[in-house]
CSV table of C-alpha atoms in Angstrom, one decimal:
chain,number,residue,atom,x,y,z
A,69,MET,CA,-18.6,-82.5,-71.9
A,70,SER,CA,-19.9,-80.8,-68.8
A,71,TRP,CA,-19.6,-82.2,-65.3
A,72,THR,CA,-21.0,-79.2,-63.5
A,73,ILE,CA,-24.5,-78.5,-64.6
A,74,GLN,CA,-27.2,-79.3,-62.0
A,75,ASN,CA,-30.1,-80.8,-63.3
A,76,PRO,CA,-33.0,-78.5,-62.3
A,77,ASP,CA,-35.8,-80.8,-62.9
A,78,VAL,CA,-34.8,-83.1,-59.9
A,79,PRO,CA,-36.5,-81.9,-56.8
A,80,ASP,CA,-34.6,-81.8,-53.6
A,81,ASP,CA,-37.0,-83.8,-51.6
A,82,PRO,CA,-39.2,-86.3,-53.3
A,83,ARG,CA,-42.2,-85.5,-51.3
A,84,GLY,CA,-41.8,-81.9,-52.2
A,85,ALA,CA,-41.4,-81.2,-48.4
A,86,GLY,CA,-38.8,-78.4,-48.8
A,87,PRO,CA,-35.1,-77.8,-49.9
A,88,GLY,CA,-32.5,-80.3,-49.0
A,89,PHE,CA,-29.4,-79.7,-47.3
A,90,ALA,CA,-26.9,-77.7,-49.1
A,91,ASP,CA,-23.3,-78.9,-49.6
A,92,TRP,CA,-20.2,-76.8,-48.7
A,93,SER,CA,-18.9,-76.5,-52.2
A,94,GLY,CA,-22.5,-74.9,-53.6
A,95,LEU,CA,-22.5,-72.1,-50.8
A,96,PRO,CA,-21.3,-68.7,-51.7
A,97,THR,CA,-18.1,-67.5,-49.7
A,98,THR,CA,-20.0,-65.1,-48.1
A,99,ALA,CA,-22.7,-67.9,-46.6
A,100,ARG,CA,-20.0,-70.1,-45.3
A,101,ALA,CA,-19.5,-68.3,-42.0
A,102,GLU,CA,-23.3,-68.3,-41.4
A,103,ALA,CA,-23.6,-71.9,-42.1
A,104,ALA,CA,-20.6,-73.1,-40.0
A,105,ALA,CA,-22.4,-71.2,-37.0
A,106,ALA,CA,-25.5,-72.7,-37.8
A,107,CYS,CA,-24.0,-76.1,-37.8
A,108,ALA,CA,-22.4,-75.4,-34.3
A,109,ALA,CA,-25.9,-74.2,-33.0
A,110,TRP,CA,-27.8,-77.2,-34.7
A,111,ALA,CA,-25.6,-79.9,-33.5
A,112,PRO,CA,-26.9,-80.2,-30.0
A,113,GLU,CA,-30.3,-80.5,-31.4
A,114,VAL,CA,-29.1,-83.4,-33.4
A,115,GLN,CA,-27.5,-85.1,-30.4
A,116,ALA,CA,-30.5,-84.7,-28.5
A,117,ARG,CA,-32.7,-86.6,-31.3
A,118,PHE,CA,-30.3,-88.9,-32.5
A,119,GLY,CA,-27.6,-89.6,-30.2
A,120,CYS,CA,-24.6,-89.4,-32.5
A,121,PHE,CA,-21.9,-87.5,-30.7
A,122,VAL,CA,-19.9,-88.8,-27.7
A,123,ALA,CA,-18.5,-85.1,-27.2
A,124,LEU,CA,-19.5,-81.5,-28.7
A,125,GLY,CA,-17.3,-78.6,-28.6
A,126,THR,CA,-15.9,-76.6,-31.5
A,127,ALA,CA,-12.2,-76.8,-31.8
A,128,GLY,CA,-10.3,-74.0,-33.0
A,129,ALA,CA,-9.0,-73.7,-36.5
A,130,ASP,CA,-6.9,-71.6,-38.7
A,131,ALA,CA,-9.1,-68.9,-40.2
A,132,ALA,CA,-7.4,-69.3,-43.8
A,133,GLY,CA,-6.7,-72.3,-45.6
A,134,PRO,CA,-8.9,-74.4,-48.5
A,135,LEU,CA,-11.2,-75.6,-45.9
A,136,ALA,CA,-11.5,-72.6,-44.0
A,137,GLY,CA,-14.6,-72.8,-41.7
A,138,LEU,CA,-16.0,-76.2,-43.0
A,139,PRO,CA,-17.8,-77.8,-40.2
A,140,TYR,CA,-16.7,-81.6,-39.6
A,141,ALA,CA,-16.9,-84.2,-37.1
A,142,ALA,CA,-14.8,-87.2,-36.5
A,143,LYS,CA,-15.3,-90.9,-35.4
A,144,ASP,CA,-14.2,-91.3,-31.8
A,145,MET,CA,-11.2,-93.2,-32.6
A,146,PHE,CA,-8.8,-90.6,-33.4
A,147,ASP,CA,-6.2,-88.9,-30.6
A,148,SER,CA,-6.8,-85.2,-30.0
A,149,VAL,CA,-4.5,-83.1,-27.7
A,150,GLY,CA,-5.6,-83.9,-24.1
A,151,ARG,CA,-8.3,-86.3,-25.0
A,152,SER,CA,-8.1,-90.1,-25.5
A,153,PRO,CA,-10.6,-91.6,-27.9
A,154,GLY,CA,-13.4,-94.0,-26.3
A,155,CYS,CA,-13.4,-96.2,-29.4
A,156,GLY,CA,-17.0,-97.3,-28.8
A,157,LEU,CA,-16.2,-99.1,-25.5
A,158,PRO,CA,-17.7,-98.7,-22.2
A,159,ALA,CA,-15.9,-96.5,-19.7
A,160,ALA,CA,-13.0,-98.6,-18.2
A,161,ALA,CA,-13.0,-99.0,-14.7
A,162,ASP,CA,-9.0,-97.6,-14.4
A,163,ASP,CA,-7.8,-94.3,-15.5
A,164,GLY,CA,-6.3,-95.5,-18.7
A,165,PRO,CA,-3.6,-93.8,-20.3
A,166,ALA,CA,-2.4,-90.5,-20.2
A,167,PRO,CA,-4.2,-88.3,-22.7
A,168,PRO,CA,-2.4,-87.7,-26.0
A,169,GLU,CA,0.0,-85.0,-26.6
A,170,ARG,CA,-0.5,-84.9,-30.2
A,171,ALA,CA,-3.6,-85.1,-32.3
A,172,ALA,CA,-4.0,-87.8,-35.1
A,173,ALA,CA,-2.6,-86.9,-38.5
A,174,VAL,CA,-5.8,-86.4,-40.2
A,175,LEU,CA,-7.0,-84.0,-37.7
A,176,GLU,CA,-4.0,-82.2,-37.9
A,177,ARG,CA,-4.3,-82.0,-41.8
A,178,LEU,CA,-8.1,-80.8,-41.7
A,179,ASP,CA,-7.5,-78.4,-38.6
A,180,GLY,CA,-4.4,-77.0,-40.5
A,181,ALA,CA,-6.6,-76.5,-43.5
A,182,GLY,CA,-9.0,-74.4,-41.8
A,183,ALA,CA,-11.9,-76.9,-41.0
A,184,ARG,CA,-13.8,-76.5,-37.9
A,185,ARG,CA,-14.2,-79.5,-35.5
A,186,ILE,CA,-17.8,-79.7,-34.1
A,187,GLY,CA,-17.5,-82.9,-32.0
A,188,PHE,CA,-16.5,-86.4,-31.8
A,189,THR,CA,-19.3,-89.2,-33.1
A,190,THR,CA,-20.5,-92.4,-31.7
A,191,MET,CA,-19.0,-95.7,-33.3
A,192,THR,CA,-19.6,-99.5,-32.6
A,193,ALA,CA,-16.8,-101.0,-30.2
A,194,LEU,CA,-13.7,-101.1,-31.7
A,195,ALA,CA,-15.1,-100.5,-35.0
A,196,TYR,CA,-16.1,-104.4,-35.0
A,197,GLU,CA,-19.6,-104.4,-35.8
A,198,PRO,CA,-21.4,-103.5,-39.2
A,199,SER,CA,-25.0,-102.6,-38.2
A,200,GLY,CA,-24.5,-99.8,-35.9
A,201,VAL,CA,-27.3,-101.0,-33.4
A,202,GLY,CA,-27.1,-99.6,-30.1
A,203,LYS,CA,-25.4,-96.5,-30.9
A,204,ALA,CA,-26.7,-93.4,-33.0
A,205,LEU,CA,-30.5,-93.4,-34.3
A,206,ASN,CA,-31.1,-93.5,-38.0
A,207,PRO,CA,-32.7,-90.1,-38.8
A,208,TRP,CA,-34.7,-91.6,-41.7
A,209,ASN,CA,-36.1,-94.1,-39.7
A,210,ARG,CA,-35.3,-94.6,-35.8
A,211,ASP,CA,-36.3,-98.4,-36.1
A,212,ILE,CA,-33.6,-99.0,-38.9
A,213,VAL,CA,-30.1,-99.4,-38.2
A,214,PRO,CA,-27.7,-96.5,-38.9
A,215,GLY,CA,-24.8,-98.7,-40.3
A,216,GLY,CA,-21.7,-99.4,-38.6
A,217,SER,CA,-18.9,-98.9,-37.5
A,218,SER,CA,-19.0,-95.2,-38.4
A,219,SER,CA,-22.6,-94.9,-37.3
A,220,GLY,CA,-22.3,-91.3,-35.7
A,221,SER,CA,-20.4,-89.8,-38.3
A,222,ALA,CA,-22.9,-90.7,-41.1
A,223,VAL,CA,-25.8,-89.8,-38.9
A,224,ALA,CA,-24.2,-86.4,-38.1
A,225,VAL,CA,-23.9,-85.5,-42.0
A,226,ALA,CA,-27.3,-86.9,-42.8
A,227,ALA,CA,-28.9,-84.7,-39.9
A,228,GLY,CA,-27.1,-81.8,-41.0
A,229,ALA,CA,-25.0,-81.2,-37.9
A,230,VAL,CA,-21.7,-81.0,-40.2
A,231,PHE,CA,-20.8,-81.1,-43.7
A,232,ALA,CA,-18.5,-84.2,-43.5
A,233,ALA,CA,-17.2,-86.5,-41.0
A,234,LEU,CA,-14.1,-88.7,-40.6
A,235,GLY,CA,-14.6,-92.5,-40.4
A,236,SER,CA,-12.8,-95.6,-40.8
A,237,ASP,CA,-13.5,-98.8,-43.0
A,238,THR,CA,-11.9,-102.1,-42.4
A,239,ALA,CA,-14.7,-104.3,-44.4
A,240,GLY,CA,-17.2,-101.5,-45.2
A,241,SER,CA,-17.7,-99.2,-42.2
A,242,LEU,CA,-17.9,-96.1,-44.2
A,243,ARG,CA,-20.1,-97.3,-47.1
A,244,ILE,CA,-22.6,-99.3,-45.1
A,245,PRO,CA,-23.5,-96.3,-43.0
A,246,ALA,CA,-23.6,-94.3,-46.1
A,247,GLN,CA,-26.4,-96.4,-47.7
A,248,ALA,CA,-28.2,-96.5,-44.4
A,249,CYS,CA,-28.1,-92.6,-43.8
A,250,GLY,CA,-28.5,-91.5,-47.4
A,251,VAL,CA,-25.0,-89.8,-47.7
A,252,THR,CA,-21.8,-90.1,-49.8
A,253,ALA,CA,-18.6,-92.0,-48.6
A,254,TRP,CA,-15.0,-92.0,-49.8
A,255,LYS,CA,-13.1,-95.3,-48.8
A,256,PRO,CA,-9.5,-94.3,-50.1
A,257,ALA,CA,-7.3,-96.9,-51.5
A,258,TYR,CA,-5.3,-98.5,-48.9
A,259,GLY,CA,-2.3,-96.6,-47.5
A,260,LEU,CA,-3.4,-93.4,-49.1
A,261,VAL,CA,-4.6,-91.7,-45.9
A,262,PRO,CA,-2.5,-91.8,-42.9
A,263,VAL,CA,-3.5,-93.8,-40.0
A,264,ALA,CA,-1.0,-92.5,-37.3
A,265,GLY,CA,-3.0,-91.5,-34.1
A,266,ALA,CA,-6.0,-93.6,-35.0
A,267,MET,CA,-7.3,-96.8,-33.2
A,268,THR,CA,-6.3,-99.8,-35.4
A,269,LEU,CA,-8.6,-102.9,-35.7
A,270,ALA,CA,-7.0,-105.0,-38.5
A,271,PRO,CA,-3.8,-102.9,-39.8
A,272,SER,CA,-3.6,-104.7,-43.0
A,273,LEU,CA,-7.1,-103.8,-43.8
A,274,ASP,CA,-7.9,-100.5,-42.1
A,275,THR,CA,-8.4,-97.3,-43.8
A,276,ILE,CA,-9.4,-93.5,-42.8
A,277,GLY,CA,-12.0,-91.8,-45.2
A,278,LEU,CA,-14.9,-89.5,-45.2
A,279,LEU,CA,-18.7,-89.2,-45.3
A,280,ALA,CA,-20.3,-86.0,-46.6
A,281,ARG,CA,-23.1,-84.6,-48.3
A,282,SER,CA,-21.7,-84.8,-51.9
A,283,ALA,CA,-18.8,-86.1,-53.6
A,284,ARG,CA,-17.7,-82.5,-54.6
A,285,ASP,CA,-17.3,-81.6,-51.0
A,286,ILE,CA,-15.1,-84.8,-50.7
A,287,GLN,CA,-13.2,-83.7,-53.6
A,288,LEU,CA,-12.4,-80.5,-51.7
A,289,LEU,CA,-11.4,-82.4,-48.6
A,290,ALA,CA,-9.6,-85.3,-50.1
A,291,PRO,CA,-6.2,-83.7,-51.2
A,292,VAL,CA,-6.1,-82.4,-47.7
A,293,LEU,CA,-5.9,-85.8,-46.3
A,294,ALA,CA,-4.0,-87.6,-49.1
A,295,THR,CA,-1.3,-84.9,-49.9
A,296,ASP,CA,0.7,-87.3,-52.1
A,297,MET,CA,-2.2,-88.2,-54.4
A,298,ALA,CA,-3.2,-86.7,-57.6
A,299,PHE,CA,-7.0,-86.0,-58.0
A,300,PRO,CA,-7.8,-85.7,-61.7
A,301,SER,CA,-10.9,-83.9,-62.8
A,302,GLU,CA,-11.9,-86.6,-65.4
A,303,PRO,CA,-13.9,-89.7,-64.5
A,304,PRO,CA,-13.0,-93.2,-66.1
A,305,ALA,CA,-14.2,-93.5,-69.7
A,306,ARG,CA,-15.7,-96.9,-69.1
A,307,VAL,CA,-17.4,-98.5,-66.2
A,308,ALA,CA,-18.8,-102.0,-65.7
A,309,LEU,CA,-22.1,-102.8,-63.9
A,310,LEU,CA,-21.5,-106.3,-61.8
A,311,SER,CA,-24.9,-107.7,-63.4
A,312,ASP,CA,-24.9,-110.8,-61.2
A,313,ALA,CA,-24.3,-108.8,-58.0
A,314,VAL,CA,-27.5,-106.7,-59.0
A,315,GLU,CA,-29.5,-109.7,-59.6
A,316,ALA,CA,-28.7,-111.5,-56.5
A,317,SER,CA,-29.8,-108.3,-54.6
A,318,GLU,CA,-33.4,-107.6,-53.2
A,319,ALA,CA,-35.7,-106.3,-55.6
A,320,PRO,CA,-35.8,-102.4,-54.4
A,321,ILE,CA,-31.9,-102.7,-54.3
A,322,GLN,CA,-31.7,-103.8,-57.9
A,323,ALA,CA,-34.1,-101.1,-59.3
A,324,ALA,CA,-32.3,-98.2,-57.5
A,325,CYS,CA,-28.8,-99.3,-58.3
A,326,ARG,CA,-29.9,-99.9,-62.2
A,327,ASP,CA,-31.3,-96.3,-62.1
A,328,GLY,CA,-27.7,-95.1,-60.7
A,329,ALA,CA,-26.0,-96.9,-63.4
A,330,GLU,CA,-28.3,-95.3,-66.2
A,331,ALA,CA,-27.6,-92.1,-64.7
A,332,ILE,CA,-24.0,-92.6,-64.9
A,333,ALA,CA,-24.3,-93.6,-68.3
A,334,ALA,CA,-26.0,-90.4,-69.2
A,335,CYS,CA,-23.1,-88.6,-68.1
A,336,GLY,CA,-21.2,-89.8,-71.3
A,337,VAL,CA,-19.4,-92.8,-69.5
A,338,SER,CA,-19.4,-96.0,-71.5
A,339,LEU,CA,-21.3,-98.6,-69.5
A,340,GLU,CA,-21.2,-102.5,-69.7
A,341,GLN,CA,-22.3,-105.3,-67.9
A,342,ARG,CA,-19.8,-108.0,-66.3
A,343,SER,CA,-20.2,-110.9,-64.0
A,344,GLY,CA,-17.9,-110.7,-60.5
A,345,LEU,CA,-20.0,-112.2,-57.9
A,346,PRO,CA,-17.8,-115.6,-57.7
A,347,ALA,CA,-14.4,-113.8,-57.5
A,348,ILE,CA,-15.8,-111.4,-54.7
A,349,GLU,CA,-17.3,-114.1,-52.7
A,350,ALA,CA,-14.1,-116.2,-52.9
A,351,LEU,CA,-12.3,-113.2,-51.1
A,352,SER,CA,-14.4,-113.3,-48.0
A,353,ASP,CA,-12.6,-116.3,-46.3
A,354,PRO,CA,-9.2,-114.8,-46.5
A,355,LEU,CA,-10.4,-111.4,-45.3
A,356,PHE,CA,-12.1,-112.6,-42.3
A,357,LEU,CA,-9.3,-114.9,-41.4
A,358,ILE,CA,-7.0,-111.6,-41.6
A,359,LEU,CA,-9.6,-109.4,-39.9
A,360,GLN,CA,-10.2,-111.9,-37.0
A,361,ALA,CA,-6.5,-112.7,-36.3
A,362,GLU,CA,-5.2,-109.0,-36.6
A,363,ALA,CA,-8.2,-107.7,-34.5
A,364,ALA,CA,-7.4,-110.3,-31.8
A,365,ALA,CA,-3.7,-109.5,-31.7
A,366,GLN,CA,-4.4,-105.8,-31.5
A,367,HIS,CA,-7.1,-106.2,-28.8
A,368,GLY,CA,-7.7,-109.8,-27.5
A,369,GLY,CA,-5.8,-108.9,-24.3
A,370,LEU,CA,-8.4,-106.3,-23.2
A,371,ALA,CA,-10.5,-107.1,-20.2
A,372,LEU,CA,-14.0,-107.2,-22.3
A,373,ALA,CA,-16.0,-110.2,-20.9
A,374,ALA,CA,-18.0,-108.0,-18.5
A,375,ARG,CA,-17.8,-104.8,-20.5
A,376,ASP,CA,-19.1,-106.0,-23.8
A,377,PRO,CA,-19.4,-109.8,-23.9
A,378,THR,CA,-20.6,-109.8,-27.6
A,379,LEU,CA,-17.4,-108.0,-28.5
A,380,ALA,CA,-15.3,-110.4,-26.4
A,381,ARG,CA,-16.7,-113.4,-28.2
A,382,ARG,CA,-16.0,-111.9,-31.6
A,383,LEU,CA,-12.2,-111.2,-30.7
A,384,ALA,CA,-11.8,-114.5,-29.4
A,385,LYS,CA,-12.6,-116.2,-32.8
A,386,GLY,CA,-9.2,-114.9,-33.7
A,387,LEU,CA,-7.0,-115.9,-30.8
A,388,ASP,CA,-6.7,-119.4,-32.1
A,389,ILE,CA,-5.5,-118.5,-35.8
A,390,THR,CA,-1.8,-119.4,-36.0
A,391,ALA,CA,0.9,-117.0,-37.4
A,392,ASP,CA,1.3,-119.6,-40.2
A,393,ARG,CA,-2.4,-119.3,-41.5
A,394,LEU,CA,-2.3,-115.6,-41.2
A,395,ALA,CA,0.7,-115.3,-43.4
A,396,ALA,CA,-0.9,-117.8,-45.9
A,397,ALA,CA,-4.1,-115.8,-46.2
A,398,LYS,CA,-1.9,-112.5,-46.9
A,399,ALA,CA,0.1,-114.4,-49.3
A,400,ALA,CA,-2.9,-115.7,-51.2
A,401,LEU,CA,-4.3,-112.3,-51.4
A,402,SER,CA,-1.3,-110.7,-52.5
A,403,GLY,CA,-0.5,-113.3,-55.3
A,404,ALA,CA,-4.0,-113.2,-56.5
A,405,THR,CA,-4.8,-109.5,-56.7
A,406,THR,CA,-3.5,-108.6,-60.3
A,407,PRO,CA,-5.5,-111.6,-62.0
A,408,ILE,CA,-8.5,-110.9,-59.8
A,409,LEU,CA,-8.3,-107.2,-60.8
A,410,ASP,CA,-8.0,-108.2,-64.5
A,411,ASN,CA,-11.0,-110.6,-64.1
A,412,LEU,CA,-13.2,-108.2,-62.4
A,413,PHE,CA,-12.4,-105.0,-64.4
A,414,GLY,CA,-11.5,-106.1,-67.9
A,415,ASN,CA,-11.1,-103.0,-69.8
A,416,ALA,CA,-13.3,-100.8,-67.5
A,417,GLY,CA,-11.9,-98.2,-65.1
A,418,ALA,CA,-14.4,-98.8,-62.5
A,419,LEU,CA,-16.9,-101.2,-61.1
A,420,LEU,CA,-20.5,-100.5,-60.3
A,421,LEU,CA,-22.4,-102.7,-57.5
A,422,PRO,CA,-24.8,-102.4,-54.8
A,423,VAL,CA,-23.3,-101.3,-51.4
A,424,MET,CA,-25.1,-104.3,-49.9
A,425,PRO,CA,-27.4,-106.7,-51.2
A,426,ILE,CA,-30.2,-106.2,-48.8
A,427,ARG,CA,-32.2,-103.3,-47.6
A,428,THR,CA,-31.0,-101.8,-44.4
A,429,PRO,CA,-32.4,-103.9,-41.7
A,430,PRO,CA,-34.5,-103.1,-38.8
A,431,VAL,CA,-32.9,-102.8,-35.5
A,432,ALA,CA,-34.8,-105.9,-34.1
A,433,VAL,CA,-33.0,-107.8,-36.8
A,434,ALA,CA,-29.6,-106.6,-36.0
A,435,ASP,CA,-29.6,-106.7,-32.3
A,436,PRO,CA,-28.4,-109.9,-30.7
A,437,ALA,CA,-30.6,-109.2,-27.6
A,438,SER,CA,-33.4,-109.3,-29.8
A,439,PRO,CA,-35.9,-112.4,-30.3
A,440,ASP,CA,-35.8,-111.4,-34.1
A,441,PHE,CA,-32.0,-111.4,-34.3
A,442,ARG,CA,-30.8,-112.8,-37.6
A,443,ALA,CA,-26.9,-113.3,-37.7
A,444,ALA,CA,-27.0,-113.9,-41.4
A,445,ALA,CA,-28.3,-110.4,-42.0
A,446,LEU,CA,-25.1,-108.9,-40.4
A,447,TYR,CA,-22.8,-111.1,-42.6
A,448,ARG,CA,-25.0,-110.0,-45.7
A,449,LEU,CA,-24.6,-106.2,-44.8
A,450,SER,CA,-20.8,-106.4,-46.0
A,451,ALA,CA,-20.9,-109.1,-48.6
A,452,TYR,CA,-20.4,-106.7,-51.3
A,453,THR,CA,-18.1,-104.3,-49.5
A,454,ARG,CA,-15.2,-106.5,-47.9
A,455,PHE,CA,-13.6,-107.3,-51.0
A,456,VAL,CA,-12.6,-103.8,-51.5
A,457,ASN,CA,-10.5,-104.0,-48.4
A,458,ALA,CA,-9.0,-107.5,-49.1
A,459,LEU,CA,-7.5,-106.1,-52.3
A,460,GLY,CA,-6.8,-102.3,-50.8
A,461,LEU,CA,-9.1,-100.8,-53.5
A,462,PRO,CA,-10.9,-97.3,-53.5
A,463,ALA,CA,-14.2,-97.1,-53.6
A,464,VAL,CA,-17.1,-94.2,-53.2
A,465,ALA,CA,-20.6,-94.8,-52.0
A,466,VAL,CA,-23.4,-92.6,-53.5
A,467,PRO,CA,-27.1,-92.6,-53.1
A,468,VAL,CA,-29.2,-93.6,-55.8
A,469,GLY,CA,-32.7,-93.9,-54.8
A,470,PHE,CA,-34.9,-95.4,-52.0
A,471,ASP,CA,-36.4,-98.8,-51.2
A,472,ASP,CA,-40.1,-99.7,-50.7
A,473,ARG,CA,-40.0,-98.3,-47.1
A,474,GLY,CA,-38.4,-94.8,-48.0
A,475,MET,CA,-35.1,-95.7,-46.8
A,476,PRO,CA,-32.0,-94.7,-49.0
A,477,VAL,CA,-30.1,-96.9,-51.3
A,478,ALA,CA,-26.6,-96.5,-52.6
A,479,LEU,CA,-24.3,-97.7,-55.3
A,480,GLN,CA,-21.0,-98.4,-54.9
A,481,ILE,CA,-18.1,-97.3,-57.3
A,482,VAL,CA,-14.8,-99.5,-57.0
A,483,GLY,CA,-11.6,-98.6,-58.9
A,484,ARG,CA,-8.2,-99.9,-59.1
A,485,PRO,CA,-5.5,-98.8,-56.7
A,486,GLY,CA,-4.6,-95.2,-57.5
A,487,SER,CA,-8.0,-94.2,-59.2
A,488,ASP,CA,-9.5,-92.3,-56.1
A,489,GLY,CA,-9.6,-89.2,-57.9
A,490,ALA,CA,-11.4,-90.6,-61.0
A,491,LEU,CA,-14.0,-92.2,-58.7
A,492,LEU,CA,-14.6,-89.0,-57.2
A,493,ALA,CA,-15.0,-87.2,-60.5
A,494,LEU,CA,-17.4,-89.7,-61.7
A,495,ALA,CA,-19.5,-89.5,-58.4
A,496,THR,CA,-19.6,-85.7,-58.8
A,497,ALA,CA,-20.7,-86.0,-62.4
A,498,LEU,CA,-23.6,-88.5,-61.2
A,499,GLN,CA,-24.5,-86.0,-58.5
A,500,ALA,CA,-24.4,-82.9,-60.8
A,501,ARG,CA,-27.4,-84.7,-62.9
A,502,THR,CA,-29.3,-86.1,-60.0
A,503,GLY,CA,-31.0,-85.1,-56.6
A,504,TRP,CA,-30.8,-88.2,-54.7
A,505,HIS,CA,-27.8,-86.8,-52.4
A,506,ARG,CA,-29.6,-83.6,-51.6
A,507,ARG,CA,-32.7,-85.2,-49.9
A,508,ARG,CA,-33.2,-85.2,-46.2
A,509,PRO,CA,-34.9,-87.0,-43.6
A,510,SER,CA,-38.3,-85.8,-44.0
A,511,ASP,CA,-38.8,-85.4,-39.9
A,512,ILE,CA,-36.1,-82.7,-40.0
A,513,THR,CA,-38.3,-79.7,-40.9
A,514,ASP,CA,-36.8,-77.2,-38.5
A,515,PHE,CA,-33.0,-77.0,-39.3
A,516,PRO,CA,-31.5,-73.6,-39.6
A,517,SER,CA,-32.0,-72.1,-43.1
A,518,PRO,CA,-28.4,-71.4,-43.8
A,519,LEU,CA,-28.0,-75.1,-44.0
A,520,ALA,CA,-30.8,-75.3,-46.8
A,521,GLN,CA,-30.3,-74.8,-50.2
A,522,ARG,CA,-32.4,-75.7,-53.3
A,523,GLY,CA,-30.3,-76.9,-56.2
A,524,SER,CA,-27.0,-77.3,-54.2
């Protein structure tokens, strides 16, 4: 069975407008220096169009290493030497803490492996908002949200400024922007990637992960971030499509995710259908209780009422949650994890379901200041992602098509703890046969040629 053959019949762009963006793994070694320079030159133009960076400037890196020269960006929540992260907040009136003397662990690992940091990307305030509204603009359609909270990182990858970007995921904040912007995301199993030097939101749920053009690029980066994890090359032999979650989704989501599941089956993986929506929905209440309580404990003392009243109200919801209620929610999840996993997975090594049950919403629907705002839409953005964090599971989000507005749709591949490598192998197998991940926003026609490669 081959996992590396690229399907030559799948065009890079569905409209035939030209080649898609290359991934790093598909570039000849001799072309990588030119591509890295092209990213550094292209990033200011991406910032001017889409506002996805808060700071630009190439950080030095070792010339050698497994990631030598790979251009990446980091969500603005990581310490770097001499620079405190903004964490999506308006500038404070005071001078704030002294700049860090040491970089976050993930920055040290990527930089030490030779990756080349292009800049820091926008994020929603304290990573506590799922739509990304008010931050970066979605390069597929500026009237559609880019997804939060790792909005800037997803936009930077989707627009070709970098090949990969760091983000975080507490209830879906890597996978939601992956769908919105048409890129690939890896949400690691809980505790796999170090969080030292990163802003915390809810420590029991927080994970650090990646957005990238392709799963095979993430396969290159993941062992650098998760040094204690084995990354096997074989995908799971059996996967289960959660058919009730698919059927409860909007029609364009259903169609794209079924196409993605069929493409996975064509890789030689056994595909079955199971129900799982009731178990997923039952985890929402304890997840929200933990998230609200821990976020309030971490940030409830900040003077935010004037700087960000919406965030202040959101944090206030957790201030009245007692320690006993929080402990009970955690105990309920811990005690139920094994039977829930057995119920959800059965004999399958991975689950397939949509990243979200709805099409990525318009900005007007997600903006609390808009007369068209619908709070229910924000809640539904993470309806299929938050159970993953509640159980500490790994997940990969992969593009699998487009909705009726030409916006990307993503499929979520979820595994048991410790199966990160197998999930990435499955995503790589899928992307070796399909072209969804290579397609680029149609209004980006002038990107530098070293970033483009047909059949990458």
